[in-house]
mmCIF file of C-alpha atoms in Angstrom:
data_model
loop_
_atom_site.group_PDB
_atom_site.id
_atom_site.type_symbol
_atom_site.label_atom_id
_atom_site.label_comp_id
_atom_site.label_asym_id
_atom_site.label_seq_id
_atom_site.Cartn_x
_atom_site.Cartn_y
_atom_site.Cartn_z
ATOM 1 C CA MET A 1 99.803 140.837 92.451
ATOM 2 C CA VAL A 2 96.955 138.694 91.240
ATOM 3 C CA SER A 3 96.900 135.096 92.380
ATOM 4 C CA SER A 4 98.217 132.767 89.733
ATOM 5 C CA HIS A 5 99.057 129.339 91.115
ATOM 6 C CA ALA A 6 98.053 126.479 88.841
ATOM 7 C CA TYR A 7 97.029 123.465 90.889
ATOM 8 C CA ILE A 8 94.271 120.877 91.065
ATOM 9 C CA ARG A 9 91.419 122.105 93.268
ATOM 10 C CA ASP A 10 89.089 119.103 92.970
ATOM 11 C CA GLY A 11 89.500 116.878 96.027
ATOM 12 C CA ALA A 12 88.216 113.738 94.283
ATOM 13 C CA GLU A 13 90.614 114.258 91.378
ATOM 14 C CA ILE A 14 93.530 114.786 93.790
ATOM 15 C CA TYR A 15 92.734 111.438 95.454
ATOM 16 C CA ARG A 16 92.392 109.623 92.133
ATOM 17 C CA ASN A 17 95.679 111.016 90.815
ATOM 18 C CA SER A 18 97.452 110.277 94.108
ATOM 19 C CA PHE A 19 96.315 106.666 94.188
ATOM 20 C CA ALA A 20 97.264 106.205 90.512
ATOM 21 C CA ILE A 21 100.779 107.534 91.173
ATOM 22 C CA ILE A 22 101.142 105.261 94.213
ATOM 23 C CA ARG A 23 99.984 102.187 92.302
ATOM 24 C CA SER A 24 102.345 102.977 89.413
ATOM 25 C CA GLU A 25 105.397 103.512 91.653
ATOM 26 C CA ALA A 26 105.031 101.090 94.575
ATOM 27 C CA ASP A 27 105.396 97.320 94.483
ATOM 28 C CA LEU A 28 102.155 96.211 96.130
ATOM 29 C CA SER A 29 102.135 92.688 94.714
ATOM 30 C CA ARG A 30 102.212 91.229 98.249
ATOM 31 C CA PHE A 31 98.765 92.712 98.928
ATOM 32 C CA SER A 32 95.307 92.202 97.446
ATOM 33 C CA GLY A 33 91.748 93.474 97.983
ATOM 34 C CA GLN A 34 91.214 95.451 101.160
ATOM 35 C CA ALA A 35 94.811 94.846 102.294
ATOM 36 C CA GLU A 36 96.150 96.484 99.131
ATOM 37 C CA LYS A 37 93.937 99.453 99.800
ATOM 38 C CA VAL A 38 95.263 99.745 103.337
ATOM 39 C CA ALA A 39 98.818 99.771 101.951
ATOM 40 C CA VAL A 40 97.908 102.456 99.379
ATOM 41 C CA ARG A 41 96.354 104.662 102.065
ATOM 42 C CA ILE A 42 99.401 104.290 104.313
ATOM 43 C CA ILE A 43 101.665 105.349 101.457
ATOM 44 C CA HIS A 44 99.281 108.218 100.684
ATOM 45 C CA ALA A 45 99.398 109.449 104.292
ATOM 46 C CA THR A 46 103.190 109.437 104.427
ATOM 47 C CA GLY A 47 104.064 110.540 100.886
ATOM 48 C CA MET A 48 106.490 107.612 100.791
ATOM 49 C CA VAL A 49 106.244 104.761 98.291
ATOM 50 C CA GLU A 50 109.462 103.490 99.863
ATOM 51 C CA ILE A 51 107.535 102.529 103.010
ATOM 52 C CA ALA A 52 105.747 99.690 101.117
ATOM 53 C CA PRO A 53 108.241 96.930 102.016
ATOM 54 C CA GLU A 54 107.950 97.872 105.710
ATOM 55 C CA ILE A 55 104.178 97.292 105.855
ATOM 56 C CA VAL A 56 103.395 93.858 107.322
ATOM 57 C CA MET A 57 99.855 92.515 107.751
ATOM 58 C CA SER A 58 98.945 89.080 109.029
ATOM 59 C CA PRO A 59 96.961 87.206 106.326
ATOM 60 C CA ASP A 60 93.716 87.551 108.287
ATOM 61 C CA PHE A 61 94.180 91.203 109.277
ATOM 62 C CA ALA A 62 92.211 93.117 106.640
ATOM 63 C CA ASP A 63 89.152 90.830 106.713
ATOM 64 C CA ALA A 64 89.102 90.626 110.508
ATOM 65 C CA ALA A 65 89.361 94.378 110.951
ATOM 66 C CA ARG A 66 86.873 95.175 108.178
ATOM 67 C CA ASN A 67 84.313 92.695 109.510
ATOM 68 C CA ALA A 68 84.707 94.066 113.030
ATOM 69 C CA LEU A 69 83.997 97.581 111.771
ATOM 70 C CA LEU A 70 80.930 96.340 109.874
ATOM 71 C CA ARG A 71 79.706 94.716 113.109
ATOM 72 C CA GLY A 72 79.995 98.085 114.861
ATOM 73 C CA ALA A 73 83.242 97.491 116.763
ATOM 74 C CA PRO A 74 84.660 100.513 118.577
ATOM 75 C CA ILE A 75 88.020 101.901 117.475
ATOM 76 C CA LEU A 76 90.406 102.249 120.429
ATOM 77 C CA CYS A 77 93.139 104.843 119.787
ATOM 78 C CA ASP A 78 96.238 105.560 121.885
ATOM 79 C CA ALA A 79 96.421 109.239 120.886
ATOM 80 C CA GLN A 80 94.007 112.073 120.153
ATOM 81 C CA MET A 81 95.739 112.607 116.802
ATOM 82 C CA VAL A 82 94.791 109.077 115.738
ATOM 83 C CA ALA A 83 91.187 109.555 116.855
ATOM 84 C CA HIS A 84 90.942 112.881 115.022
ATOM 85 C CA GLY A 85 92.411 111.378 111.849
ATOM 86 C CA VAL A 86 89.577 108.863 111.566
ATOM 87 C CA THR A 87 86.953 110.102 109.110
ATOM 88 C CA ARG A 88 83.764 109.677 111.134
ATOM 89 C CA LYS A 89 81.268 109.873 108.294
ATOM 90 C CA ARG A 90 83.025 107.039 106.477
ATOM 91 C CA LEU A 91 82.618 104.555 109.353
ATOM 92 C CA PRO A 92 80.214 101.759 108.315
ATOM 93 C CA ALA A 93 78.287 101.442 111.586
ATOM 94 C CA ASP A 94 78.652 104.822 113.277
ATOM 95 C CA ASN A 95 81.435 103.146 115.279
ATOM 96 C CA ASP A 96 82.660 104.764 118.486
ATOM 97 C CA VAL A 97 86.145 106.270 118.200
ATOM 98 C CA ILE A 98 87.665 106.210 121.671
ATOM 99 C CA CYS A 99 90.837 107.741 123.101
ATOM 100 C CA THR A 100 91.101 107.500 126.890
ATOM 101 C CA LEU A 101 94.402 109.377 127.201
ATOM 102 C CA SER A 102 92.779 112.612 128.357
ATOM 103 C CA ASP A 103 90.630 110.933 131.003
ATOM 104 C CA PRO A 104 91.195 112.736 134.319
ATOM 105 C CA SER A 105 92.050 109.459 136.071
ATOM 106 C CA VAL A 106 95.001 108.682 133.788
ATOM 107 C CA PRO A 107 97.825 110.750 135.349
ATOM 108 C CA GLU A 108 97.251 109.166 138.785
ATOM 109 C CA LEU A 109 96.879 105.717 137.241
ATOM 110 C CA ALA A 110 100.203 106.183 135.431
ATOM 111 C CA GLU A 111 101.884 107.182 138.688
ATOM 112 C CA GLU A 112 100.461 104.140 140.513
ATOM 113 C CA MET A 113 101.435 101.782 137.694
ATOM 114 C CA GLY A 114 104.876 103.329 137.240
ATOM 115 C CA THR A 115 104.396 103.752 133.518
ATOM 116 C CA THR A 116 103.529 106.338 130.881
ATOM 117 C CA ARG A 117 100.090 107.914 130.617
ATOM 118 C CA SER A 118 99.749 106.340 127.172
ATOM 119 C CA ALA A 119 100.160 102.866 128.682
ATOM 120 C CA ALA A 120 98.041 103.553 131.766
ATOM 121 C CA ALA A 121 95.179 104.847 129.602
ATOM 122 C CA LEU A 122 94.679 101.293 128.272
ATOM 123 C CA GLU A 123 93.241 100.217 131.638
ATOM 124 C CA LEU A 124 90.149 102.186 130.612
ATOM 125 C CA TRP A 125 89.896 100.158 127.382
ATOM 126 C CA ARG A 126 89.157 96.873 129.213
ATOM 127 C CA PRO A 127 85.329 96.983 129.030
ATOM 128 C CA LYS A 128 85.514 97.762 125.273
ATOM 129 C CA LEU A 129 88.438 95.551 124.274
ATOM 130 C CA GLU A 130 86.646 92.396 123.161
ATOM 131 C CA GLY A 131 86.183 92.463 119.389
ATOM 132 C CA ALA A 132 87.426 96.049 119.077
ATOM 133 C CA VAL A 133 89.758 97.483 116.456
ATOM 134 C CA VAL A 134 92.847 98.846 118.205
ATOM 135 C CA ALA A 135 94.840 101.661 116.562
ATOM 136 C CA ILE A 136 98.148 102.480 118.269
ATOM 137 C CA GLY A 137 99.968 105.178 116.309
ATOM 138 C CA ASN A 138 102.073 106.924 118.869
ATOM 139 C CA ALA A 139 103.391 105.219 122.001
ATOM 140 C CA PRO A 140 105.455 102.016 122.046
ATOM 141 C CA THR A 141 104.614 101.727 125.761
ATOM 142 C CA ALA A 142 100.908 101.483 124.851
ATOM 143 C CA LEU A 143 101.564 98.571 122.496
ATOM 144 C CA PHE A 144 103.791 96.810 125.040
ATOM 145 C CA ARG A 145 101.117 97.320 127.697
ATOM 146 C CA LEU A 146 98.401 95.923 125.423
ATOM 147 C CA LEU A 147 100.468 92.788 124.873
ATOM 148 C CA GLU A 148 100.949 92.405 128.637
ATOM 149 C CA MET A 149 97.209 92.748 129.184
ATOM 150 C CA LEU A 150 96.472 90.130 126.495
ATOM 151 C CA GLU A 151 99.093 87.742 127.853
ATOM 152 C CA ASP A 152 97.491 88.176 131.280
ATOM 153 C CA GLY A 153 94.093 87.173 129.904
ATOM 154 C CA ALA A 154 92.403 90.409 128.855
ATOM 155 C CA PRO A 155 89.627 90.043 126.221
ATOM 156 C CA LYS A 156 90.991 89.931 122.664
ATOM 157 C CA PRO A 157 90.385 92.697 120.137
ATOM 158 C CA ALA A 158 89.395 91.691 116.597
ATOM 159 C CA ALA A 159 92.487 93.326 115.087
ATOM 160 C CA ILE A 160 95.440 95.466 116.140
ATOM 161 C CA ILE A 161 96.928 98.276 114.082
ATOM 162 C CA GLY A 162 100.303 98.576 115.827
ATOM 163 C CA VAL A 163 102.286 101.420 114.307
ATOM 164 C CA PRO A 164 103.955 103.352 117.132
ATOM 165 C CA VAL A 165 106.796 105.578 115.951
ATOM 166 C CA GLY A 166 110.209 106.455 117.255
ATOM 167 C CA PHE A 167 113.648 105.645 118.508
ATOM 168 C CA VAL A 168 113.037 103.952 121.863
ATOM 169 C CA GLY A 169 110.956 100.778 121.891
ATOM 170 C CA ALA A 170 108.928 101.304 118.717
ATOM 171 C CA ALA A 171 110.622 98.633 116.600
ATOM 172 C CA GLU A 172 110.755 96.237 119.550
ATOM 173 C CA SER A 173 107.083 96.692 120.458
ATOM 174 C CA LYS A 174 106.039 95.913 116.880
ATOM 175 C CA GLU A 175 108.256 92.813 116.775
ATOM 176 C CA ALA A 176 106.628 91.704 120.046
ATOM 177 C CA LEU A 177 103.157 92.126 118.500
ATOM 178 C CA VAL A 178 104.065 89.912 115.541
ATOM 179 C CA GLU A 179 105.646 87.373 117.872
ATOM 180 C CA TYR A 180 102.504 87.336 120.059
ATOM 181 C CA GLY A 181 100.580 86.422 116.920
ATOM 182 C CA ARG A 182 97.214 85.593 118.435
ATOM 183 C CA VAL A 183 95.327 88.654 117.122
ATOM 184 C CA PRO A 184 95.317 89.730 113.440
ATOM 185 C CA SER A 185 97.730 92.633 113.134
ATOM 186 C CA LEU A 186 99.203 95.344 110.946
ATOM 187 C CA ILE A 187 102.610 96.849 111.667
ATOM 188 C CA VAL A 188 105.184 99.031 109.950
ATOM 189 C CA THR A 189 108.566 97.544 110.817
ATOM 190 C CA GLY A 190 111.355 99.587 112.390
ATOM 191 C CA ARG A 191 111.156 103.148 113.643
ATOM 192 C CA LYS A 192 108.576 104.539 111.243
ATOM 193 C CA GLY A 193 104.924 104.763 112.143
ATOM 194 C CA GLY A 194 102.649 107.441 113.536
ATOM 195 C CA SER A 195 99.142 108.651 114.013
ATOM 196 C CA ALA A 196 98.625 109.455 110.323
ATOM 197 C CA ILE A 197 99.466 105.860 109.385
ATOM 198 C CA ALA A 198 97.156 104.462 112.070
ATOM 199 C CA ALA A 199 94.288 106.712 110.980
ATOM 200 C CA ALA A 200 94.899 105.980 107.292
ATOM 201 C CA ALA A 201 94.652 102.242 107.964
ATOM 202 C CA VAL A 202 91.343 102.679 109.791
ATOM 203 C CA ASN A 203 89.995 104.908 107.022
ATOM 204 C CA ALA A 204 90.988 102.366 104.357
ATOM 205 C CA LEU A 205 89.307 99.551 106.293
ATOM 206 C CA ALA A 206 86.176 101.626 106.773
ATOM 207 C CA SER A 207 85.684 102.244 103.038
ATOM 208 C CA GLU A 208 84.535 100.051 100.228
ATOM 209 C CA VAL A 209 87.454 98.792 98.125
ATOM 210 C CA GLU A 210 88.312 101.560 95.645
ATOM 211 C CA MET B 1 101.485 83.664 130.953
ATOM 212 C CA VAL B 2 102.792 86.434 133.141
ATOM 213 C CA SER B 3 103.669 89.694 131.435
ATOM 214 C CA SER B 4 107.383 89.960 130.830
ATOM 215 C CA HIS B 5 108.218 92.690 128.349
ATOM 216 C CA ALA B 6 111.316 94.684 129.273
ATOM 217 C CA TYR B 7 110.939 98.276 128.130
ATOM 218 C CA ILE B 8 111.452 101.796 129.441
ATOM 219 C CA ARG B 9 108.293 103.057 131.143
ATOM 220 C CA ASP B 10 109.515 106.518 132.180
ATOM 221 C CA GLY B 11 108.252 109.093 129.674
ATOM 222 C CA ALA B 12 110.990 111.633 130.475
ATOM 223 C CA GLU B 13 113.703 108.995 130.031
ATOM 224 C CA ILE B 14 112.181 107.903 126.698
ATOM 225 C CA TYR B 15 112.336 111.508 125.459
ATOM 226 C CA ARG B 16 115.924 111.976 126.657
ATOM 227 C CA ASN B 17 117.099 108.745 125.057
ATOM 228 C CA SER B 18 115.245 109.513 121.824
ATOM 229 C CA PHE B 19 116.762 112.976 121.509
ATOM 230 C CA ALA B 20 120.246 111.597 122.278
ATOM 231 C CA ILE B 21 119.900 108.952 119.538
ATOM 232 C CA ILE B 22 118.681 111.580 117.065
ATOM 233 C CA ARG B 23 121.554 113.948 117.850
ATOM 234 C CA SER B 24 124.089 111.119 117.531
ATOM 235 C CA GLU B 25 122.760 109.884 114.180
ATOM 236 C CA ALA B 26 121.519 112.963 112.301
ATOM 237 C CA ASP B 27 123.641 115.701 110.780
ATOM 238 C CA LEU B 28 122.055 118.809 112.294
ATOM 239 C CA SER B 29 125.049 121.108 111.762
ATOM 240 C CA ARG B 30 122.932 123.421 109.570
ATOM 241 C CA PHE B 31 120.729 124.256 112.575
ATOM 242 C CA SER B 32 121.341 125.943 115.925
ATOM 243 C CA GLY B 33 119.335 126.948 119.013
ATOM 244 C CA GLN B 34 115.572 126.754 118.637
ATOM 245 C CA ALA B 35 115.879 125.763 114.957
ATOM 246 C CA GLU B 36 117.961 122.718 115.892
ATOM 247 C CA LYS B 37 115.318 121.747 118.393
ATOM 248 C CA VAL B 38 112.600 122.033 115.774
ATOM 249 C CA ALA B 39 114.607 119.709 113.520
ATOM 250 C CA VAL B 40 115.103 117.200 116.354
ATOM 251 C CA ARG B 41 111.375 117.172 117.110
ATOM 252 C CA ILE B 42 110.488 116.648 113.459
ATOM 253 C CA ILE B 43 112.852 113.680 113.294
ATOM 254 C CA HIS B 44 111.389 112.401 116.571
ATOM 255 C CA ALA B 45 107.830 112.601 115.218
ATOM 256 C CA THR B 46 108.695 110.680 112.044
ATOM 257 C CA GLY B 47 111.227 108.159 113.352
ATOM 258 C CA MET B 48 113.439 109.183 110.426
ATOM 259 C CA VAL B 49 116.897 110.710 110.819
ATOM 260 C CA GLU B 50 117.066 110.569 107.019
ATOM 261 C CA ILE B 51 114.521 113.395 106.819
ATOM 262 C CA ALA B 52 117.085 115.902 108.196
ATOM 263 C CA PRO B 53 118.400 117.089 104.796
ATOM 264 C CA GLU B 54 114.819 117.760 103.651
ATOM 265 C CA ILE B 55 114.064 120.205 106.465
ATOM 266 C CA VAL B 56 114.435 123.798 105.267
ATOM 267 C CA MET B 57 113.890 126.815 107.502
ATOM 268 C CA SER B 58 114.398 130.429 106.498
ATOM 269 C CA PRO B 59 117.082 132.001 108.745
ATOM 270 C CA ASP B 60 114.489 134.093 110.604
ATOM 271 C CA PHE B 61 111.899 131.311 110.993
ATOM 272 C CA ALA B 62 112.566 129.940 114.475
ATOM 273 C CA ASP B 63 112.930 133.338 116.168
ATOM 274 C CA ALA B 64 109.921 134.814 114.378
ATOM 275 C CA ALA B 65 107.673 131.875 115.232
ATOM 276 C CA ARG B 66 108.901 131.582 118.815
ATOM 277 C CA ASN B 67 108.453 135.322 119.452
ATOM 278 C CA ALA B 68 104.976 135.235 117.956
ATOM 279 C CA LEU B 69 103.986 132.406 120.314
ATOM 280 C CA LEU B 70 105.417 134.335 123.290
ATOM 281 C CA ARG B 71 103.320 137.348 122.218
ATOM 282 C CA GLY B 72 100.205 135.136 122.303
ATOM 283 C CA ALA B 73 99.778 134.571 118.575
ATOM 284 C CA PRO B 74 97.068 132.083 117.595
ATOM 285 C CA ILE B 75 98.101 128.873 115.827
ATOM 286 C CA LEU B 76 96.105 128.363 112.619
ATOM 287 C CA CYS B 77 95.971 124.696 111.551
ATOM 288 C CA ASP B 78 94.668 123.248 108.287
ATOM 289 C CA ALA B 79 93.632 119.915 109.851
ATOM 290 C CA GLN B 80 92.156 118.689 113.121
ATOM 291 C CA MET B 81 95.053 116.246 113.446
ATOM 292 C CA VAL B 82 97.519 119.150 113.525
ATOM 293 C CA ALA B 83 95.445 121.021 116.110
ATOM 294 C CA HIS B 84 95.166 117.915 118.297
ATOM 295 C CA GLY B 85 98.898 117.264 118.071
ATOM 296 C CA VAL B 86 99.729 120.613 119.663
ATOM 297 C CA THR B 87 100.425 120.159 123.368
ATOM 298 C CA ARG B 88 98.181 122.815 124.885
ATOM 299 C CA LYS B 89 99.772 122.992 128.320
ATOM 300 C CA ARG B 90 103.165 123.709 126.789
ATOM 301 C CA LEU B 91 102.005 126.829 124.939
ATOM 302 C CA PRO B 92 103.704 129.918 126.417
ATOM 303 C CA ALA B 93 100.702 132.289 126.360
ATOM 304 C CA ASP B 94 97.671 130.007 126.421
ATOM 305 C CA ASN B 95 97.611 130.561 122.655
ATOM 306 C CA ASP B 96 94.441 129.742 120.702
ATOM 307 C CA VAL B 97 94.786 126.669 118.488
ATOM 308 C CA ILE B 98 92.363 127.090 115.608
ATOM 309 C CA CYS B 99 91.186 124.746 112.864
ATOM 310 C CA THR B 100 88.282 126.075 110.810
ATOM 311 C CA LEU B 101 87.890 122.987 108.591
ATOM 312 C CA SER B 102 84.856 121.677 110.476
ATOM 313 C CA ASP B 103 83.027 125.009 110.415
ATOM 314 C CA PRO B 104 79.519 124.430 109.031
ATOM 315 C CA SER B 105 79.996 127.151 106.411
ATOM 316 C CA VAL B 106 83.008 125.461 104.802
ATOM 317 C CA PRO B 107 81.369 122.900 102.453
ATOM 318 C CA GLU B 108 79.239 125.612 100.804
ATOM 319 C CA LEU B 109 82.200 127.980 100.659
ATOM 320 C CA ALA B 110 84.278 125.285 98.938
ATOM 321 C CA GLU B 111 81.510 124.745 96.394
ATOM 322 C CA GLU B 112 81.246 128.477 95.672
ATOM 323 C CA MET B 113 85.023 128.879 95.396
ATOM 324 C CA GLY B 114 85.446 125.718 93.308
ATOM 325 C CA THR B 115 88.148 124.384 95.580
ATOM 326 C CA THR B 116 88.757 121.901 98.406
ATOM 327 C CA ARG B 117 87.281 122.351 101.852
ATOM 328 C CA SER B 118 90.826 122.600 103.210
ATOM 329 C CA ALA B 119 91.489 125.637 101.005
ATOM 330 C CA ALA B 120 88.083 127.227 101.535
ATOM 331 C CA ALA B 121 88.462 126.969 105.315
ATOM 332 C CA LEU B 122 91.266 129.574 105.151
ATOM 333 C CA GLU B 123 88.707 132.294 104.390
ATOM 334 C CA LEU B 124 87.756 132.000 108.059
ATOM 335 C CA TRP B 125 91.372 132.631 109.091
ATOM 336 C CA ARG B 126 91.395 136.204 107.731
ATOM 337 C CA PRO B 127 90.526 138.039 110.974
ATOM 338 C CA LYS B 128 93.240 136.064 112.843
ATOM 339 C CA LEU B 129 95.941 135.946 110.175
ATOM 340 C CA GLU B 130 98.040 138.983 111.086
ATOM 341 C CA GLY B 131 100.969 137.895 113.252
ATOM 342 C CA ALA B 132 99.675 134.315 113.587
ATOM 343 C CA VAL B 133 101.669 131.110 113.392
ATOM 344 C CA VAL B 134 100.310 129.024 110.510
ATOM 345 C CA ALA B 135 100.690 125.227 110.595
ATOM 346 C CA ILE B 136 99.705 123.450 107.370
ATOM 347 C CA GLY B 137 100.367 119.736 107.714
ATOM 348 C CA ASN B 138 97.891 118.132 105.387
ATOM 349 C CA ALA B 139 96.558 119.847 102.275
ATOM 350 C CA PRO B 140 98.690 121.315 99.469
ATOM 351 C CA THR B 141 95.586 123.228 98.344
ATOM 352 C CA ALA B 142 95.532 125.029 101.711
ATOM 353 C CA LEU B 143 99.129 126.180 101.283
ATOM 354 C CA PHE B 144 98.519 127.286 97.682
ATOM 355 C CA ARG B 145 95.406 129.160 98.800
ATOM 356 C CA LEU B 146 97.309 130.883 101.616
ATOM 357 C CA LEU B 147 99.904 132.098 99.117
ATOM 358 C CA GLU B 148 97.145 133.421 96.846
ATOM 359 C CA MET B 149 95.574 135.275 99.761
ATOM 360 C CA LEU B 150 98.953 136.786 100.736
ATOM 361 C CA GLU B 151 99.745 137.783 97.150
ATOM 362 C CA ASP B 152 96.319 139.429 97.012
ATOM 363 C CA GLY B 153 97.118 141.523 100.096
ATOM 364 C CA ALA B 154 95.854 139.506 103.059
ATOM 365 C CA PRO B 155 97.501 140.321 106.429
ATOM 366 C CA LYS B 156 100.815 138.512 106.935
ATOM 367 C CA PRO B 157 101.282 135.781 109.543
ATOM 368 C CA ALA B 158 104.457 135.879 111.659
ATOM 369 C CA ALA B 159 105.618 132.485 110.385
ATOM 370 C CA ILE B 160 104.393 129.633 108.209
ATOM 371 C CA ILE B 161 104.993 125.954 108.895
ATOM 372 C CA GLY B 162 104.269 124.571 105.438
ATOM 373 C CA VAL B 163 104.529 120.798 105.476
ATOM 374 C CA PRO B 164 101.636 119.370 103.447
ATOM 375 C CA VAL B 165 102.169 115.748 102.428
ATOM 376 C CA GLY B 166 101.499 113.750 99.319
ATOM 377 C CA PHE B 167 101.752 113.016 95.649
ATOM 378 C CA VAL B 168 99.735 115.800 94.010
ATOM 379 C CA GLY B 169 100.830 119.385 94.630
ATOM 380 C CA ALA B 170 102.652 118.940 97.939
ATOM 381 C CA ALA B 171 106.196 119.441 96.635
ATOM 382 C CA GLU B 172 105.056 122.264 94.342
ATOM 383 C CA SER B 173 103.158 124.112 97.088
ATOM 384 C CA LYS B 174 106.233 124.062 99.344
ATOM 385 C CA GLU B 175 108.466 125.311 96.530
ATOM 386 C CA ALA B 176 105.958 128.126 95.962
ATOM 387 C CA LEU B 177 106.143 129.068 99.666
ATOM 388 C CA VAL B 178 109.938 129.334 99.556
ATOM 389 C CA GLU B 179 109.736 131.306 96.316
ATOM 390 C CA TYR B 180 107.187 133.702 97.857
ATOM 391 C CA GLY B 181 109.746 134.337 100.585
ATOM 392 C CA ARG B 182 108.068 137.240 102.350
ATOM 393 C CA VAL B 183 107.097 135.371 105.529
ATOM 394 C CA PRO B 184 109.546 133.297 107.620
ATOM 395 C CA SER B 185 108.900 129.658 106.788
ATOM 396 C CA LEU B 186 109.653 126.024 107.509
ATOM 397 C CA ILE B 187 109.135 123.338 104.894
ATOM 398 C CA VAL B 188 110.059 119.698 104.318
ATOM 399 C CA THR B 189 110.968 119.408 100.646
ATOM 400 C CA GLY B 190 109.322 116.903 98.338
ATOM 401 C CA ARG B 191 106.403 114.626 99.124
ATOM 402 C CA LYS B 192 107.008 114.059 102.811
ATOM 403 C CA GLY B 193 105.231 116.094 105.455
ATOM 404 C CA GLY B 194 102.142 115.624 107.562
ATOM 405 C CA SER B 195 100.233 116.647 110.623
ATOM 406 C CA ALA B 196 102.702 115.031 113.033
ATOM 407 C CA ILE B 197 105.541 117.108 111.575
ATOM 408 C CA ALA B 198 103.490 120.312 111.745
ATOM 409 C CA ALA B 199 102.497 119.659 115.354
ATOM 410 C CA ALA B 200 106.043 118.661 116.322
ATOM 411 C CA ALA B 201 107.374 121.957 114.955
ATOM 412 C CA VAL B 202 104.816 123.944 116.954
ATOM 413 C CA ASN B 203 105.590 121.955 120.103
ATOM 414 C CA ALA B 204 109.327 122.533 119.659
ATOM 415 C CA LEU B 205 108.791 126.280 119.185
ATOM 416 C CA ALA B 206 106.527 126.426 122.225
ATOM 417 C CA SER B 207 109.110 124.910 124.582
ATOM 418 C CA GLU B 208 112.276 126.255 126.119
ATOM 419 C CA VAL B 209 115.381 125.038 124.292
ATOM 420 C CA GLU B 210 116.185 121.568 125.652
#
């Protein structure tokens, strides 16, 4: 049988059509400029216009994160999937994309600290934390741990993308980030989240407004 | 301020609690054995029990995919995020996890073929395709291209996880996979999908039934 599927094969056209569908279906009136673009990319990554009301950014988030990236801030990711979802060639200042989870010291550190490897891996972020863009897309324990470090006086990142996913601690960790309130932040409320959302937010912030 | 967040820090307990919540909230009566576990892991990866009705597996999918992994089948991924979501140490036969998207030949191939890089990258799968487990979690064009290759006589994989996400072609490509019907398959109907779902399915198939 000869191949006969009719579908759009032009990547740029697929993006344009996708974004047009999203903007026609989703209520994005709460967002403008770079923040609106972040919301569009999150919807694009999930296939869900219905996630729009669950996206919450502090008013200063998009500018703070964008400016940090332009200054060359590193992007600190809690999971390899987040790091590998960031489009390197789109980054404005050849920014470092860092995930410390696979560092050989992490399993022992987690044991000593009595916590998950995802949370323990943040100890290795300390020298890079000041002014960084944090992207947590997997582990609620990583977001809780980050808040503990900040409350204990660790250097402040420029912005926090806090979108861990799941049934145990995810919603609570994101509420705690909003309550902390001293770093510009993006969350998706409730259980939804994930590495694709975290990476999509970084990619939107790294691009010119489309 | 001293850190004071109360949350579960034991990774194994987080998993157990998550799976218990999922099984108490989601209607998984359509699934049993390894297939049920795949469904639970997909829900876990998305934070959405409401995705359960959208998960469709052919009756032979879970056994075919599981047996292929036990035989040492490679896992062919359309995106780096899928490949990096597969837990290597859990694979039963040290299976190769392959993503050809970053191969230097792919941009030129895509130009020649008049298609996306995601679709063109599948040309490099051909020598590995027979008996493989395919995991498409990003690009509808990759799934359409795979179906064209199969209809044109390419070797058959053992199973196809077909969960591309998005607004242009995703739903249609998954319908086309089910309609093709000659390889055991897993899809999520409609627009939802993504690399986390694809990786979660592989990870569920790679593990003993929990």
